[in-house]
GROMACS .gro file of C-alpha atoms in nm:
model
  278
    1UNK     CA    1  -0.091  -0.809  -0.984
    2UNK     CA    2  -0.150  -0.753  -0.614
    3UNK     CA    3  -0.115  -1.035  -0.366
    4UNK     CA    4  -0.031  -1.314  -0.605
    5UNK     CA    5   0.080  -1.333  -0.964
    6UNK     CA    6  -0.227  -1.553  -1.029
    7UNK     CA    7  -0.462  -1.394  -0.777
    8UNK     CA    8  -0.819  -1.306  -0.871
    9UNK     CA    9  -0.881  -1.142  -0.534
   10UNK     CA   10  -1.062  -0.812  -0.604
   11UNK     CA   11  -0.900  -0.487  -0.493
   12UNK     CA   12  -1.121  -0.284  -0.263
   13UNK     CA   13  -1.084   0.092  -0.268
   14UNK     CA   14  -0.993   0.237   0.071
   15UNK     CA   15  -0.930   0.602   0.151
   16UNK     CA   16  -0.698   0.681   0.441
   17UNK     CA   17  -0.856   0.866   0.730
   18UNK     CA   18  -0.592   1.138   0.713
   19UNK     CA   19  -0.548   1.318   0.382
   20UNK     CA   20  -0.353   1.610   0.525
   21UNK     CA   21  -0.042   1.506   0.330
   22UNK     CA   22  -0.020   1.491  -0.047
   23UNK     CA   23   0.021   1.112  -0.026
   24UNK     CA   24  -0.103   0.834   0.200
   25UNK     CA   25   0.119   0.687   0.471
   26UNK     CA   26   0.265   0.373   0.310
   27UNK     CA   27   0.559   0.200   0.472
   28UNK     CA   28   0.825  -0.051   0.385
   29UNK     CA   29   0.828  -0.401   0.531
   30UNK     CA   30   1.107  -0.537   0.749
   31UNK     CA   31   1.422  -0.643   0.562
   32UNK     CA   32   1.372  -0.425   0.259
   33UNK     CA   33   1.612  -0.481  -0.032
   34UNK     CA   34   1.744  -0.834  -0.021
   35UNK     CA   35   2.096  -0.974  -0.063
   36UNK     CA   36   2.266  -1.222  -0.294
   37UNK     CA   37   2.088  -1.536  -0.177
   38UNK     CA   38   1.866  -1.685  -0.456
   39UNK     CA   39   1.567  -1.702  -0.222
   40UNK     CA   40   1.620  -1.340  -0.118
   41UNK     CA   41   1.635  -1.228  -0.481
   42UNK     CA   42   1.321  -1.422  -0.571
   43UNK     CA   43   1.130  -1.276  -0.276
   44UNK     CA   44   1.241  -0.923  -0.367
   45UNK     CA   45   1.142  -0.962  -0.735
   46UNK     CA   46   0.793  -1.072  -0.638
   47UNK     CA   47   0.752  -0.817  -0.361
   48UNK     CA   48   0.868  -0.527  -0.577
   49UNK     CA   49   0.596  -0.612  -0.830
   50UNK     CA   50   0.320  -0.642  -0.573
   51UNK     CA   51   0.304  -1.024  -0.572
   52UNK     CA   52   0.309  -1.048  -0.193
   53UNK     CA   53   0.125  -1.380  -0.165
   54UNK     CA   54   0.372  -1.549  -0.400
   55UNK     CA   55   0.667  -1.401  -0.212
   56UNK     CA   56   0.519  -1.517   0.119
   57UNK     CA   57   0.466  -1.865  -0.024
   58UNK     CA   58   0.838  -1.894  -0.096
   59UNK     CA   59   0.911  -1.825   0.270
   60UNK     CA   60   0.634  -2.045   0.412
   61UNK     CA   61   0.837  -2.372   0.430
   62UNK     CA   62   1.111  -2.189   0.623
   63UNK     CA   63   0.876  -1.999   0.852
   64UNK     CA   64   0.735  -2.299   1.036
   65UNK     CA   65   1.031  -2.327   1.273
   66UNK     CA   66   1.260  -2.035   1.177
   67UNK     CA   67   1.170  -1.711   1.354
   68UNK     CA   68   1.342  -1.467   1.112
   69UNK     CA   69   1.168  -1.628   0.812
   70UNK     CA   70   0.834  -1.615   0.994
   71UNK     CA   71   0.884  -1.244   1.063
   72UNK     CA   72   0.980  -1.173   0.701
   73UNK     CA   73   0.671  -1.357   0.581
   74UNK     CA   74   0.447  -1.165   0.821
   75UNK     CA   75   0.601  -0.834   0.710
   76UNK     CA   76   0.521  -0.911   0.346
   77UNK     CA   77   0.158  -0.985   0.425
   78UNK     CA   78   0.126  -0.675   0.642
   79UNK     CA   79   0.265  -0.468   0.355
   80UNK     CA   80   0.005  -0.625   0.126
   81UNK     CA   81  -0.266  -0.495   0.359
   82UNK     CA   82  -0.121  -0.144   0.340
   83UNK     CA   83  -0.113  -0.141  -0.040
   84UNK     CA   84  -0.440  -0.325  -0.114
   85UNK     CA   85  -0.661  -0.298   0.198
   86UNK     CA   86  -0.710  -0.676   0.171
   87UNK     CA   87  -0.561  -0.985   0.332
   88UNK     CA   88  -0.606  -0.884   0.695
   89UNK     CA   89  -0.675  -1.237   0.824
   90UNK     CA   90  -0.370  -1.385   0.650
   91UNK     CA   91  -0.149  -1.112   0.797
   92UNK     CA   92  -0.288  -1.174   1.145
   93UNK     CA   93  -0.220  -1.549   1.117
   94UNK     CA   94   0.137  -1.489   0.996
   95UNK     CA   95   0.198  -1.241   1.277
   96UNK     CA   96   0.080  -1.485   1.542
   97UNK     CA   97   0.326  -1.742   1.407
   98UNK     CA   98   0.611  -1.489   1.414
   99UNK     CA   99   0.521  -1.384   1.769
  100UNK     CA  100   0.510  -1.745   1.887
  101UNK     CA  101   0.851  -1.828   1.736
  102UNK     CA  102   1.031  -1.511   1.852
  103UNK     CA  103   1.314  -1.615   2.082
  104UNK     CA  104   1.502  -1.296   2.171
  105UNK     CA  105   1.437  -0.926   2.214
  106UNK     CA  106   1.521  -0.840   1.853
  107UNK     CA  107   1.275  -1.097   1.721
  108UNK     CA  108   1.006  -1.001   1.971
  109UNK     CA  109   1.065  -0.633   1.896
  110UNK     CA  110   1.043  -0.695   1.522
  111UNK     CA  111   0.716  -0.884   1.563
  112UNK     CA  112   0.575  -0.604   1.782
  113UNK     CA  113   0.676  -0.349   1.519
  114UNK     CA  114   0.482  -0.542   1.253
  115UNK     CA  115   0.186  -0.582   1.491
  116UNK     CA  116   0.182  -0.205   1.540
  117UNK     CA  117   0.203  -0.143   1.168
  118UNK     CA  118  -0.086  -0.377   1.091
  119UNK     CA  119  -0.302  -0.200   1.349
  120UNK     CA  120  -0.195   0.137   1.206
  121UNK     CA  121  -0.283   0.028   0.852
  122UNK     CA  122  -0.628  -0.090   0.962
  123UNK     CA  123  -0.685   0.249   1.123
  124UNK     CA  124  -0.571   0.481   0.842
  125UNK     CA  125  -0.739   0.271   0.571
  126UNK     CA  126  -1.067   0.272   0.757
  127UNK     CA  127  -1.093  -0.103   0.812
  128UNK     CA  128  -1.115  -0.071   1.192
  129UNK     CA  129  -0.993   0.178   1.452
  130UNK     CA  130  -0.695   0.005   1.612
  131UNK     CA  131  -0.494   0.315   1.702
  132UNK     CA  132  -0.457   0.217   2.069
  133UNK     CA  133  -0.328  -0.125   1.970
  134UNK     CA  134  -0.082   0.036   1.728
  135UNK     CA  135   0.054   0.269   1.998
  136UNK     CA  136   0.089  -0.016   2.246
  137UNK     CA  137   0.265  -0.249   2.002
  138UNK     CA  138   0.508   0.016   1.876
  139UNK     CA  139   0.583   0.117   2.236
  140UNK     CA  140   0.657  -0.247   2.318
  141UNK     CA  141   0.888  -0.266   2.015
  142UNK     CA  142   1.072   0.045   2.133
  143UNK     CA  143   1.130  -0.116   2.473
  144UNK     CA  144   1.261  -0.437   2.317
  145UNK     CA  145   1.479  -0.310   2.031
  146UNK     CA  146   1.823  -0.177   2.115
  147UNK     CA  147   1.886   0.176   1.980
  148UNK     CA  148   2.153   0.032   1.748
  149UNK     CA  149   1.945  -0.266   1.629
  150UNK     CA  150   1.895  -0.298   1.250
  151UNK     CA  151   1.518  -0.281   1.300
  152UNK     CA  152   1.525   0.044   1.494
  153UNK     CA  153   1.513   0.284   1.194
  154UNK     CA  154   1.199   0.116   1.063
  155UNK     CA  155   1.041   0.145   1.407
  156UNK     CA  156   1.133   0.515   1.424
  157UNK     CA  157   0.974   0.567   1.084
  158UNK     CA  158   0.653   0.397   1.186
  159UNK     CA  159   0.634   0.598   1.505
  160UNK     CA  160   0.666   0.905   1.284
  161UNK     CA  161   0.368   0.786   1.082
  162UNK     CA  162   0.166   0.752   1.399
  163UNK     CA  163   0.265   1.104   1.505
  164UNK     CA  164   0.174   1.254   1.168
  165UNK     CA  165  -0.139   1.065   1.068
  166UNK     CA  166  -0.293   0.958   1.399
  167UNK     CA  167  -0.178   1.222   1.652
  168UNK     CA  168  -0.155   1.508   1.397
  169UNK     CA  169   0.178   1.617   1.543
  170UNK     CA  170   0.402   1.715   1.250
  171UNK     CA  171   0.691   1.826   1.472
  172UNK     CA  172   0.707   1.488   1.647
  173UNK     CA  173   0.671   1.316   1.311
  174UNK     CA  174   0.958   1.516   1.162
  175UNK     CA  175   1.188   1.424   1.452
  176UNK     CA  176   1.102   1.056   1.417
  177UNK     CA  177   1.150   1.062   1.039
  178UNK     CA  178   1.489   1.225   1.081
  179UNK     CA  179   1.597   0.955   1.328
  180UNK     CA  180   1.476   0.693   1.084
  181UNK     CA  181   1.657   0.865   0.797
  182UNK     CA  182   1.986   0.872   0.989
  183UNK     CA  183   1.945   0.509   1.089
  184UNK     CA  184   1.858   0.398   0.736
  185UNK     CA  185   2.168   0.578   0.609
  186UNK     CA  186   2.386   0.407   0.871
  187UNK     CA  187   2.242   0.064   0.790
  188UNK     CA  188   2.246   0.129   0.413
  189UNK     CA  189   1.872   0.057   0.388
  190UNK     CA  190   1.800   0.224   0.054
  191UNK     CA  191   1.431   0.143   0.036
  192UNK     CA  192   1.360   0.283   0.381
  193UNK     CA  193   1.549   0.597   0.273
  194UNK     CA  194   1.305   0.633  -0.016
  195UNK     CA  195   1.024   0.646   0.241
  196UNK     CA  196   1.198   0.885   0.480
  197UNK     CA  197   1.286   1.121   0.195
  198UNK     CA  198   0.925   1.115   0.080
  199UNK     CA  199   0.764   1.176   0.416
  200UNK     CA  200   1.008   1.448   0.516
  201UNK     CA  201   0.932   1.609   0.181
  202UNK     CA  202   0.560   1.582   0.255
  203UNK     CA  203   0.604   1.777   0.576
  204UNK     CA  204   0.814   2.035   0.391
  205UNK     CA  205   0.537   2.072   0.132
  206UNK     CA  206   0.285   2.113   0.411
  207UNK     CA  207   0.499   2.402   0.542
  208UNK     CA  208   0.530   2.561   0.198
  209UNK     CA  209   0.900   2.470   0.156
  210UNK     CA  210   0.874   2.381  -0.213
  211UNK     CA  211   1.247   2.352  -0.287
  212UNK     CA  212   1.302   2.112   0.002
  213UNK     CA  213   0.990   1.918  -0.091
  214UNK     CA  214   1.095   1.880  -0.456
  215UNK     CA  215   1.438   1.756  -0.354
  216UNK     CA  216   1.299   1.496  -0.112
  217UNK     CA  217   1.035   1.367  -0.354
  218UNK     CA  218   1.290   1.348  -0.636
  219UNK     CA  219   1.533   1.152  -0.418
  220UNK     CA  220   1.257   0.910  -0.320
  221UNK     CA  221   1.165   0.853  -0.685
  222UNK     CA  222   1.529   0.810  -0.789
  223UNK     CA  223   1.592   0.543  -0.526
  224UNK     CA  224   1.280   0.347  -0.614
  225UNK     CA  225   1.360   0.352  -0.984
  226UNK     CA  226   1.718   0.239  -0.916
  227UNK     CA  227   1.599  -0.043  -0.690
  228UNK     CA  228   1.326  -0.153  -0.930
  229UNK     CA  229   1.058  -0.107  -0.662
  230UNK     CA  230   0.785  -0.092  -0.923
  231UNK     CA  231   0.491  -0.111  -0.683
  232UNK     CA  232   0.613   0.207  -0.510
  233UNK     CA  233   0.704   0.409  -0.820
  234UNK     CA  234   0.357   0.543  -0.903
  235UNK     CA  235   0.311   0.693  -0.553
  236UNK     CA  236   0.656   0.853  -0.581
  237UNK     CA  237   0.567   1.008  -0.917
  238UNK     CA  238   0.236   1.139  -0.785
  239UNK     CA  239   0.403   1.289  -0.478
  240UNK     CA  240   0.665   1.471  -0.686
  241UNK     CA  241   0.386   1.607  -0.909
  242UNK     CA  242   0.250   1.801  -0.613
  243UNK     CA  243   0.574   1.999  -0.579
  244UNK     CA  244   0.656   2.096  -0.939
  245UNK     CA  245   0.516   2.327  -1.207
  246UNK     CA  246   0.187   2.219  -1.361
  247UNK     CA  247   0.330   2.130  -1.704
  248UNK     CA  248   0.576   1.889  -1.547
  249UNK     CA  249   0.318   1.770  -1.296
  250UNK     CA  250   0.079   1.661  -1.571
  251UNK     CA  251   0.344   1.435  -1.722
  252UNK     CA  252   0.434   1.285  -1.386
  253UNK     CA  253   0.070   1.213  -1.304
  254UNK     CA  254   0.013   1.057  -1.646
  255UNK     CA  255   0.310   0.822  -1.593
  256UNK     CA  256   0.188   0.743  -1.241
  257UNK     CA  257  -0.155   0.658  -1.382
  258UNK     CA  258   0.001   0.429  -1.643
  259UNK     CA  259   0.198   0.240  -1.377
  260UNK     CA  260  -0.104   0.230  -1.147
  261UNK     CA  261  -0.308   0.057  -1.418
  262UNK     CA  262  -0.015  -0.173  -1.499
  263UNK     CA  263  -0.006  -0.286  -1.135
  264UNK     CA  264  -0.378  -0.365  -1.135
  265UNK     CA  265  -0.497  -0.062  -0.940
  266UNK     CA  266  -0.246  -0.090  -0.656
  267UNK     CA  267  -0.187   0.089  -0.424
  268UNK     CA  268  -0.562   0.136  -0.389
  269UNK     CA  269  -0.534   0.468  -0.205
  270UNK     CA  270  -0.368   0.631  -0.506
  271UNK     CA  271  -0.675   0.605  -0.731
  272UNK     CA  272  -0.830   0.939  -0.638
  273UNK     CA  273  -0.508   1.133  -0.703
  274UNK     CA  274  -0.456   1.026  -1.065
  275UNK     CA  275  -0.610   1.133  -1.397
  276UNK     CA  276  -0.882   0.905  -1.537
  277UNK     CA  277  -0.807   0.638  -1.795
  278UNK     CA  278  -0.814   0.795  -2.146
   0.00000   0.00000   0.00000
């Protein structure tokens, strides 16, 4: 399922460097839930099922000369890296195209944000330590993106991930996640909200705040189910299982394992948290 609907590319298991949280640090791509345009709907359907290569192929004809399409395509391929730990070269190529076509600060900031996320993913998944590159790129994005820009909440979220999983600074991470949560609410970015709910809940769980953690994980799962974000539903189920009673947790993990197998073993970093195949 991952990458392409017809892909035979093997999925390599990759364990994030930081396992302090109950879930790995996955992130949404730029322009999350799409609008009414037929191309947007087609891209979302493929992306939500983990068919990133097919979704990127739909955008490829538009991304040769159109900077926003190039950035959307790059974001899809970067997200594929985060979920599968594969496709690094394709994501790099797409990012270079987006960077070359960027014509204003928003476009340059968006490309820098994706550059930082790709470097972050390589670091936490153990492909290569690119933490310095990630910090530099996200800092460049912060300088380019206006505080009210639509891409700012995603940037805040990713800076929170860096604070939590690279710098091991939960207080800084919480502040960044809260900024991202407020921005996602203002911009009505439901998918990003599912990530901010989940990561704020993870910090609450780390602090022993079980009620707050359960609420955040449950909200994350609800949003993903409502959006049909199938590729992200198993991680949401597994995260909620860590904050509920064991009887309920067993059922949640069993459903997460079923979806994980349905999606072809993606996201790869979830494998060690789920019960074995019966």
